[in-house]
Short mmCIF file of C-alpha atoms in Angstrom, two decimals:
data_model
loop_
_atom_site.label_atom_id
_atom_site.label_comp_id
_atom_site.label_asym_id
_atom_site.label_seq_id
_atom_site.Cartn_x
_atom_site.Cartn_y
_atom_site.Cartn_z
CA UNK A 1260 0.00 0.00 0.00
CA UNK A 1261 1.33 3.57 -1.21
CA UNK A 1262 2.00 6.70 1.57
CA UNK A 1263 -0.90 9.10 0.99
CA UNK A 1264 -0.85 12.55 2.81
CA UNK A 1265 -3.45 13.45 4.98
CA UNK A 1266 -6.73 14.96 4.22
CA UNK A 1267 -6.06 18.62 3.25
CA UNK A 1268 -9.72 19.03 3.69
CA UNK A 1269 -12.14 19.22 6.66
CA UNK A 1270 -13.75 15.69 7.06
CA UNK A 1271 -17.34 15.25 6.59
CA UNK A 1272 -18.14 18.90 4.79
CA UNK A 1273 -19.80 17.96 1.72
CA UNK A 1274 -18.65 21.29 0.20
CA UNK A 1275 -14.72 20.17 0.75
CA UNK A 1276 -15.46 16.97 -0.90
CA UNK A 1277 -12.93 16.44 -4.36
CA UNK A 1278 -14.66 16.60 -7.66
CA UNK A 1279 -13.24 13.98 -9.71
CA UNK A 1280 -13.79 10.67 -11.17
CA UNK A 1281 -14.50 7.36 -9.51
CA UNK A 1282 -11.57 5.09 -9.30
CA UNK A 1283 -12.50 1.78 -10.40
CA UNK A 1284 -13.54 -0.29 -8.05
CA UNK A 1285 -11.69 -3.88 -7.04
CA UNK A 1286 -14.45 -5.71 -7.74
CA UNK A 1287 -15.51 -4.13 -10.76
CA UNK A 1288 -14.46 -7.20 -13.01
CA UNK A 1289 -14.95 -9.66 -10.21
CA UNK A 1290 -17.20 -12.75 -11.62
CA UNK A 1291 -19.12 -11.72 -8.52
CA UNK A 1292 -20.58 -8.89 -10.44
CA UNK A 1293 -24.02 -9.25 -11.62
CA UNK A 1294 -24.59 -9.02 -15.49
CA UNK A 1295 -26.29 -6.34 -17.02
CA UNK A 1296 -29.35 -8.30 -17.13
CA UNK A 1297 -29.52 -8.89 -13.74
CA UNK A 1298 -32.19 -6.04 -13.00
CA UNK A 1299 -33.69 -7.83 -10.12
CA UNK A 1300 -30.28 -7.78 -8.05
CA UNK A 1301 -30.14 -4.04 -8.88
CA UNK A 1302 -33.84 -3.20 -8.33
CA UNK A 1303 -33.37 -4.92 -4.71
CA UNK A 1304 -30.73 -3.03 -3.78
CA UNK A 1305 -32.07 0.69 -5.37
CA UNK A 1306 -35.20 0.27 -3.28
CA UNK A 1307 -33.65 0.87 0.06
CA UNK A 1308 -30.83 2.32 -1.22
CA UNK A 1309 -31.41 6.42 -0.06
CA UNK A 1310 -32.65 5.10 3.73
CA UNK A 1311 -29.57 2.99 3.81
CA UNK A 1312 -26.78 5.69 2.38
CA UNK A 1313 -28.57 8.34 5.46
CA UNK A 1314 -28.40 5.57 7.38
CA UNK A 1315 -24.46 4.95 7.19
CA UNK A 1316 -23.61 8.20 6.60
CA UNK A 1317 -25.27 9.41 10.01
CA UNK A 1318 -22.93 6.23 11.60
CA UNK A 1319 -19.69 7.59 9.50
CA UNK A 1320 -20.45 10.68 10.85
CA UNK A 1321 -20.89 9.80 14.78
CA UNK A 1322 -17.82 7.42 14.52
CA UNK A 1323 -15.43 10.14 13.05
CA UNK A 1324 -16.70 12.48 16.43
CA UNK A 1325 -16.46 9.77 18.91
CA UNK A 1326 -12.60 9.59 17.57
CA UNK A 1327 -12.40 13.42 18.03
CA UNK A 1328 -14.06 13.41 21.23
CA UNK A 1329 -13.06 11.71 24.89
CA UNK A 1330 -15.39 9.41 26.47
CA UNK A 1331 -17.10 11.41 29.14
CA UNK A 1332 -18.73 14.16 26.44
CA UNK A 1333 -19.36 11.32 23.50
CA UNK A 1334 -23.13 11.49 24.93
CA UNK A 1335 -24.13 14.45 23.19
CA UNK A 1336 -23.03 13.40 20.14
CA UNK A 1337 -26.03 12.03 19.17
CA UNK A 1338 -28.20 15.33 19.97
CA UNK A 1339 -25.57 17.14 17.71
CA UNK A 1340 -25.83 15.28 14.54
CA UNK A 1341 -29.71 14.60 14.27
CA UNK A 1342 -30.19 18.88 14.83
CA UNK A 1343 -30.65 18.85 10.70
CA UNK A 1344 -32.78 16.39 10.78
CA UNK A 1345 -35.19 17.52 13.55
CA UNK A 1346 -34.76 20.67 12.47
CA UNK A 1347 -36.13 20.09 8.76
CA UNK A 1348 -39.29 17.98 10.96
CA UNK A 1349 -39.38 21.46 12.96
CA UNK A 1350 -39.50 23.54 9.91
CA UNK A 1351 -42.10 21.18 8.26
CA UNK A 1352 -44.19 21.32 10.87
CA UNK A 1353 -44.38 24.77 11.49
CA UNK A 1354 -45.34 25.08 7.98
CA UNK A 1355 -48.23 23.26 8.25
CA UNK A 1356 -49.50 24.93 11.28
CA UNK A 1357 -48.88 28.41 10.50
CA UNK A 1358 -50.06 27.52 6.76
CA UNK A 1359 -52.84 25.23 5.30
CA UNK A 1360 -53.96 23.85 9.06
CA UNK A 1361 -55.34 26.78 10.00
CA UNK A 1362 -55.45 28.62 7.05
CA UNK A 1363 -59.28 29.39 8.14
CA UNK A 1364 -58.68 29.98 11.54
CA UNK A 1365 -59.48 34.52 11.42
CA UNK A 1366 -61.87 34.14 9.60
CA UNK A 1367 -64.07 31.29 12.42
CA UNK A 1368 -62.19 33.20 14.70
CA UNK A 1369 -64.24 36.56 14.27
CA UNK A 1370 -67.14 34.71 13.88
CA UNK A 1371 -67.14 32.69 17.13
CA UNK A 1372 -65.98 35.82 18.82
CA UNK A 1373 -69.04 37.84 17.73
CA UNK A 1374 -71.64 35.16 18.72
CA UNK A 1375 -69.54 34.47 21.99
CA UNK A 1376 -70.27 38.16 22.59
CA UNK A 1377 -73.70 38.04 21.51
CA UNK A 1378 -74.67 34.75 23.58
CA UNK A 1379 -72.68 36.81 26.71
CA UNK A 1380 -75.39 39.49 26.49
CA UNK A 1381 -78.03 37.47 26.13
CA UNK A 1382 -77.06 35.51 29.68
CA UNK A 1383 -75.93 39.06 31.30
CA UNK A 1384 -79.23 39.06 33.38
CA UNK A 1385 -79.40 35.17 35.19
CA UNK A 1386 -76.95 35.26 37.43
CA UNK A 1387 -77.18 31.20 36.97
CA UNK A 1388 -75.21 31.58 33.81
CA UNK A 1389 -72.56 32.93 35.40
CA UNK A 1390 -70.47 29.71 34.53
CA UNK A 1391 -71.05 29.96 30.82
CA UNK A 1392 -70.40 33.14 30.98
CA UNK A 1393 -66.95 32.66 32.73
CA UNK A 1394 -66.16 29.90 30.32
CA UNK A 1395 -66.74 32.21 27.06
CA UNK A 1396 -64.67 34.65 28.50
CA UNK A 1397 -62.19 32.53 29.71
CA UNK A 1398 -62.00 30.88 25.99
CA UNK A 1399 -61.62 34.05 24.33
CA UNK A 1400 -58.72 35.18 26.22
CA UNK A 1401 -57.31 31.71 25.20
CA UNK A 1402 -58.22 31.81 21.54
CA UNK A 1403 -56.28 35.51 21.53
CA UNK A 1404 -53.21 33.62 23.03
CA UNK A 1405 -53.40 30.96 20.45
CA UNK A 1406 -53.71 33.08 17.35
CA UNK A 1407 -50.84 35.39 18.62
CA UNK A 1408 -48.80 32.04 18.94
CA UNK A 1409 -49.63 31.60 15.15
CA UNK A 1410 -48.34 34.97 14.42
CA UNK A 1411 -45.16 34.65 16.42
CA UNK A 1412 -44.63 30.70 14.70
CA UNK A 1413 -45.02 32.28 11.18
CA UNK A 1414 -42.32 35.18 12.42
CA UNK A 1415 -39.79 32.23 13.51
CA UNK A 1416 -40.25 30.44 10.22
CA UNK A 1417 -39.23 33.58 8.40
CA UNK A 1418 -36.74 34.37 10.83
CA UNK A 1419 -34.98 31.00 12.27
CA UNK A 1420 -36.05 28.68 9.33
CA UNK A 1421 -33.68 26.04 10.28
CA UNK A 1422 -34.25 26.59 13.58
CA UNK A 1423 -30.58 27.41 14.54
CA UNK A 1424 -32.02 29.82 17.62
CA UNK A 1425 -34.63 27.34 18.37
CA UNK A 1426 -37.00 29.67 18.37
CA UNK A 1427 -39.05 27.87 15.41
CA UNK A 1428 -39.46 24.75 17.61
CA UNK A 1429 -40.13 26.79 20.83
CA UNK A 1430 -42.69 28.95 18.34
CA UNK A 1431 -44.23 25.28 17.45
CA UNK A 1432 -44.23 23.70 21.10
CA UNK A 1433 -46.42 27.07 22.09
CA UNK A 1434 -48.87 26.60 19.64
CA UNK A 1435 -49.26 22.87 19.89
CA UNK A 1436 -49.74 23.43 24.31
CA UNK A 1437 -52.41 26.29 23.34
CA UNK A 1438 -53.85 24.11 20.94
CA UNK A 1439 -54.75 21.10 23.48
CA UNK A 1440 -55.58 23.34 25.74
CA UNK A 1441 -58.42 24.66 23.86
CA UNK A 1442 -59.58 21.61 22.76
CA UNK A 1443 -60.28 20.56 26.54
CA UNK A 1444 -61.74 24.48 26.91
CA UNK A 1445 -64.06 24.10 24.53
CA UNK A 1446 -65.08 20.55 25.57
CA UNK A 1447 -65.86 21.29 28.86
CA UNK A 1448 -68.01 24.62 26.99
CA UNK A 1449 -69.95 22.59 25.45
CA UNK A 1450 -70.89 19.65 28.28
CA UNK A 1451 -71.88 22.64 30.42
CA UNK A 1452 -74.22 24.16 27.79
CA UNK A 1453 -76.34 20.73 28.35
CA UNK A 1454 -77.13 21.84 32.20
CA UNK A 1455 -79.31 24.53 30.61
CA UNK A 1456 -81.92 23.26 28.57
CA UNK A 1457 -83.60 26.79 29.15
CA UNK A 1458 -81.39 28.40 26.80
CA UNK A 1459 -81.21 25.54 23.58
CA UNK A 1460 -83.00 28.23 21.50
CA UNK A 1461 -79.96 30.66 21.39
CA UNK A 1462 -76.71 27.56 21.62
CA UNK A 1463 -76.85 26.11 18.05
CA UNK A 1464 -74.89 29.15 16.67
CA UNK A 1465 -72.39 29.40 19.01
CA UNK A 1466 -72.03 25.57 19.04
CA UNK A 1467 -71.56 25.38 15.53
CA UNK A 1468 -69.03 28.30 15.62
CA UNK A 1469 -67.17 26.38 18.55
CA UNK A 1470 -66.96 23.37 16.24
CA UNK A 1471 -66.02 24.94 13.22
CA UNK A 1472 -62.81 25.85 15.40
CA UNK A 1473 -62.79 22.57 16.91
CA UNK A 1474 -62.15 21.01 13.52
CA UNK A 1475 -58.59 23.24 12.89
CA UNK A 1476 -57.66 22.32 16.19
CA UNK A 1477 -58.12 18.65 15.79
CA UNK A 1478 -56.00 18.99 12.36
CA UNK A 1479 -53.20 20.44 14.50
CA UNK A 1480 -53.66 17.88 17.10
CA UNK A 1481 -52.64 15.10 14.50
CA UNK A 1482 -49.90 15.68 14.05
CA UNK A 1483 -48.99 14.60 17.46
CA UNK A 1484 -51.57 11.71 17.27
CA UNK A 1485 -51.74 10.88 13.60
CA UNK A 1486 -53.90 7.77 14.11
CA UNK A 1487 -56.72 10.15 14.98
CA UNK A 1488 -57.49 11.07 10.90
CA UNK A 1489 -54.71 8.80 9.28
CA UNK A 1490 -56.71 10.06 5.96
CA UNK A 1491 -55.92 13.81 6.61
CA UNK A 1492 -53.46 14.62 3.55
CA UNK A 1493 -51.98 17.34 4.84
CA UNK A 1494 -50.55 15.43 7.98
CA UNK A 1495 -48.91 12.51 6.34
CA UNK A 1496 -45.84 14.33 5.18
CA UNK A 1497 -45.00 16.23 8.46
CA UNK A 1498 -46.00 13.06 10.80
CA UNK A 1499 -43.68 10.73 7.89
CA UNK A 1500 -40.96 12.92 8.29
CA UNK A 1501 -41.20 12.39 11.95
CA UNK A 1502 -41.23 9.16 11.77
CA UNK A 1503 -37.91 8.93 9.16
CA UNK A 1504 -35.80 11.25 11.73
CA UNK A 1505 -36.86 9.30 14.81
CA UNK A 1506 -35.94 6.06 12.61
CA UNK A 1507 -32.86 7.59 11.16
CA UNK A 1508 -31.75 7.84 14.46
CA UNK A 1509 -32.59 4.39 15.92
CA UNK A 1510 -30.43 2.79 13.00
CA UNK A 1511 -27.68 5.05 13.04
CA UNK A 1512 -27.37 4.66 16.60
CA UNK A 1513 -27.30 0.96 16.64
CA UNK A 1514 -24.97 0.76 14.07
CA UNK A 1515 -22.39 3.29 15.53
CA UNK A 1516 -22.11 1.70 18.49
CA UNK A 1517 -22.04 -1.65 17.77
CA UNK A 1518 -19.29 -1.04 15.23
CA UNK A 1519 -17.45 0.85 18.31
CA UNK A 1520 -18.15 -2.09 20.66
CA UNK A 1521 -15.85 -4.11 17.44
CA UNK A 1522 -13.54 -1.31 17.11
CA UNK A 1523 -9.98 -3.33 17.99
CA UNK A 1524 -11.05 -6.67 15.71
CA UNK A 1525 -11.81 -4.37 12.83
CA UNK A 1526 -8.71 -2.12 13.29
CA UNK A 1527 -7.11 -5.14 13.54
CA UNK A 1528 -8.12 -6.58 10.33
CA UNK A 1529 -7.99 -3.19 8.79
CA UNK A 1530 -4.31 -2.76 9.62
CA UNK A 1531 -2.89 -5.96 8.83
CA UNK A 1532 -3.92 -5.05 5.59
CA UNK A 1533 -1.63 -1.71 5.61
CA UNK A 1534 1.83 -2.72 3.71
CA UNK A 1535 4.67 0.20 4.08
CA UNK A 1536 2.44 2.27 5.85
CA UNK A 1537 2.12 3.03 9.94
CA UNK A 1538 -1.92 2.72 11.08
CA UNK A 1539 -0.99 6.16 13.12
CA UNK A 1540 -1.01 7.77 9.78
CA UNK A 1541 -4.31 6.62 8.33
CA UNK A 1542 -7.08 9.85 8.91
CA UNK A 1543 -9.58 10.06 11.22
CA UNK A 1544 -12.25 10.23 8.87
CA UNK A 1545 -10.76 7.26 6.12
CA UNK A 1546 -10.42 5.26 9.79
CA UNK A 1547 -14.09 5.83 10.77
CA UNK A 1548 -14.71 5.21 6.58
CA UNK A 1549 -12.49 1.67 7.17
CA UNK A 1550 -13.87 0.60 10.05
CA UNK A 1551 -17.97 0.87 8.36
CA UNK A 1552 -16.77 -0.74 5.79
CA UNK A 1553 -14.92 -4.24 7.37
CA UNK A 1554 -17.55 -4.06 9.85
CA UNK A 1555 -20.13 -4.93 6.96
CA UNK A 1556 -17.74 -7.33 5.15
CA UNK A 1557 -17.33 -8.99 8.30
CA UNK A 1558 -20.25 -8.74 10.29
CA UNK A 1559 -23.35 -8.39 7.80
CA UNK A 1560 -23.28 -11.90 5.51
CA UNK A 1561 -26.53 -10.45 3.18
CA UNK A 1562 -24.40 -7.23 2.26
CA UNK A 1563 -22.45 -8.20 -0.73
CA UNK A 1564 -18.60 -7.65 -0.86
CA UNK A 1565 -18.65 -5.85 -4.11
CA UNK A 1566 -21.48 -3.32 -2.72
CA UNK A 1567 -20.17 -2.49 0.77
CA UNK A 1568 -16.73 -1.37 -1.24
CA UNK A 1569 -18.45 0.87 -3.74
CA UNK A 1570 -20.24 2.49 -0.72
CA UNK A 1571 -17.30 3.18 1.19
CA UNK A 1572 -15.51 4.49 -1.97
CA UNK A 1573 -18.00 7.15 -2.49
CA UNK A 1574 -17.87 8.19 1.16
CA UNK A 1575 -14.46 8.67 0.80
CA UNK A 1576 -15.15 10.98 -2.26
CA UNK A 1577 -17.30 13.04 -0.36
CA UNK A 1578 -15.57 13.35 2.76
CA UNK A 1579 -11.82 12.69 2.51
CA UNK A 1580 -8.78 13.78 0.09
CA UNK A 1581 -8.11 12.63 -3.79
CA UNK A 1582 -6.05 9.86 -2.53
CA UNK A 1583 -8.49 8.54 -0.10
CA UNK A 1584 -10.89 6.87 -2.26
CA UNK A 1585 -7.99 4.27 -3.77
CA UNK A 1586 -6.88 3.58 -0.21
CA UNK A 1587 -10.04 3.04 0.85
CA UNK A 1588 -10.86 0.89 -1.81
CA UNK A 1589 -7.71 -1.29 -1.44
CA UNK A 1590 -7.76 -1.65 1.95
CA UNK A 1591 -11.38 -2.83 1.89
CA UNK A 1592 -10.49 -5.00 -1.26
CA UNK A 1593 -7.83 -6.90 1.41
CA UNK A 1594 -9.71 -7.86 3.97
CA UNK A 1595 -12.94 -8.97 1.41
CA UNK A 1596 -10.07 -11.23 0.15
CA UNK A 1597 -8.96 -12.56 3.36
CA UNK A 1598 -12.37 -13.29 4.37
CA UNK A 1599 -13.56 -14.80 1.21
CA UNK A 1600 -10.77 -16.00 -1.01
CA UNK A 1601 -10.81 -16.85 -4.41
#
C-alpha cells in the first residue's frame, strides 16, 4: 500500500469533498458482479438504497466524532448530529400549522368571537349563567393567546427557518400546548351548555361556531396523534418525516455503536492489511470510513462484498482527500479477500 498525505480538507463537509472521477472499483471485473441483465439484483438493492446511504452516513459521521471526542462528552453526540434532521421535521411542521392547518382559523375566529359576545349578552341578566359566561370569556382570552402564537410561529419560520435559535421549535411547542388546551376548553363549553336546557334556542350558533374551530384544532392535534385522521393529507408528510428522523436515528445509533463495541477486531483486520504504511497515519475520517466498511464485510453476511466497497468508496469521495478513495478501496479489497478467497 502507497503513503498518501493526509486529508487537506475538513472531514465530513460535503462542500470540501474532491470533484473527480471514480476510481475503479476492485471488484468491478470480479465474476461476482451481476450481469447487465440482472435487474432484479439491482432493483433490490435501489429500493432501500437512499434510507440505507442516510443511514451509514449518520454512523460515518458519529464514529469520526467519537474519535475526536473523549469518552465522558461522546453522549451528546447524538443530539448534535440529528439537529438537521429535527430541524427540517421542525420547519415542516411549522409550515403546516402556521399555513394550510389553519389557514381558516381569522376568519371562524371573528365569527365565534361575535356570537360568543352576543350569547354573553343574552345571559348578562341570570346570574345562573354565570359559569357559561366565565367559560366564554375565559375561551376568548385563550383563543387571543393561540392566534398570537400563530403569528409569532409564522415570524420564527421567516426568521430561524432552520431553527438554529430554536426559536421555530419553541414557536411550534407554544402553539401545539395552546392548541390542546383549547380543545379541553371548549369541551368542557360545550358539556356545560347541556345543564341549561332553558337556553337551547340561542346555543346552536355558538355551538356550531365552537366546532367549526374545533375542527382546525383537531387537524393540528394530529400531528402529534396521527392515528386520529390517518386520511388527513396534509398530515402525512409532516407526521412521515417524523417518523424517518426518529428512525434515522434508531439505526444510526445501533450501528455506531455496535461497530465501536468491534472497534480493535476491525482495526485489527484493517491494519494488517496496511503494507509500508504506519496505522498512526491513516485519517480520522478514512479510519471511521475503514472501520464501516470491514464491519459490513465482516459482520453483515446479506451485504455483498462488491457493494459495501463501492459504498465506502463514495464516502471517501465526499468526505476525505483525492487519494483517499484508492486507499479506501484497497484496503477494503484486502480484507474482502482474506475473508472470502478466491
Amino acid at each position: 500500500m502507497k503513503s498518501r498525505p493526509s486529508p487537506a480538507v475538513s472531514p465530513l463537509s460535503s462542500t470540501a469533498a474532491v470533484k473527480r472521477p471514480a476510481p475503479l472499483p476492485a471488484w468491478r471485473n470480479s465474476s461476482s458482479t451481476p450481469c447487465s441483465g440482472n435487474n432484479t439484483y439491482y432493483s433490490l438493492f435501489s429500493i432501500a438504497m437512499l434510507s440505507r446511504n442516510q443511514i451509514r452516513q449518520a454512523a460515518l459521521q458519529y464514529l469520526y466524532a467519537a474519535s475526536q471526542t473523549p469518552e465522558t462528552e461522546q453522549e451528546g453526540i447524538w443530539d448534535i448530529l440529528m439537529e438537521p434532521f429535527r430541524g427540517d421535521y421542525c420547519k415542516l411542521k411549522a409550515k403546516a400549522v402556521s399555513g394550510h392547518l389553519t389557514r381558516d382559523y381569522p376568519d371562524k375566529l371573528r365569527l365565534f368571537i361575535t356570537r360568543a359576545r352576543e350569547t354573553a349578552d343574552k345571559l348578562q341578566q341570570d346570574p345562573l349563567t354565570l359559569p357559561v359566561r366565565d367559560q366564554l370569556q375565559d375561551l376568548l382570552t385563550k383563543e387571543g393567546e393561540f392566534n398570537a402564537a400563530l403569528l409569532r410561529l409564522k415570524k420564527a419560520l421567516h426568521e430561524d427557518p432552520a431553527n438554529d435559535k430554536g426559536s421555530l421549535s419553541a414557536a411550534c411547542d407554544a402553539a401545539q400546548e395552546l392548541n390542546t388546551a383549547l380543545m379541553q376548553m371548549r369541551r368542557r363549553l360545550l358539556d356545560t351548555l347541556k345543564d341549561f336546557p332553558a337556553y337551547n334556542a340561542i346555543w346552536p350558533s355558538l355551538i356550531s361556531s365552537c366546532r367549526k374551530l374545533q375542527e382546525i384544532n383537531d387537524r393540528i392535534n394530529c400531528l402529534i396523534h396521527p392515528d386520529d385522521r390517518p386520511s388527513l393529507a396534509e398530515i402525512k408528510k409532516v407526521v412521515e418525516a417524523g417518523r424517518d428522523a426518529d428512525e434515522l436515528y434508531r439505526e444510526a445509533k445501533t450501528l455506531g455503536e455496535d461497530i465501536l463495541r468491534r472497534r480493535d477486531g476491525l482495526d485489527a483486520a484493517i491494519d494488517s492489511t496496511l503494507e509500508n504504511y504506519s496505522p498512526e497515519r491513516v485519517s480520522a475520517i478514512d479510519r471511521a470510513i475503514l472501520r464501516l466498511g470491514a464491519y459490513e464485510l465482516l459482520h453483515r453476511k446479506d451485504l455483498p462484498a462488491p457493494i459495501v466497497i463501492s459504498e465506502a468508496i463514495r464516502l471517501s469521495e465526499r468526505f476525505s482527500s483525492a487519494e483517499s478513495p484508492r486507499f479506501v478501496n484497497g484496503v477494503l479489497a484486502g480484507i474482502s479477500k482474506t475473508e472470502h478467497p478466491a
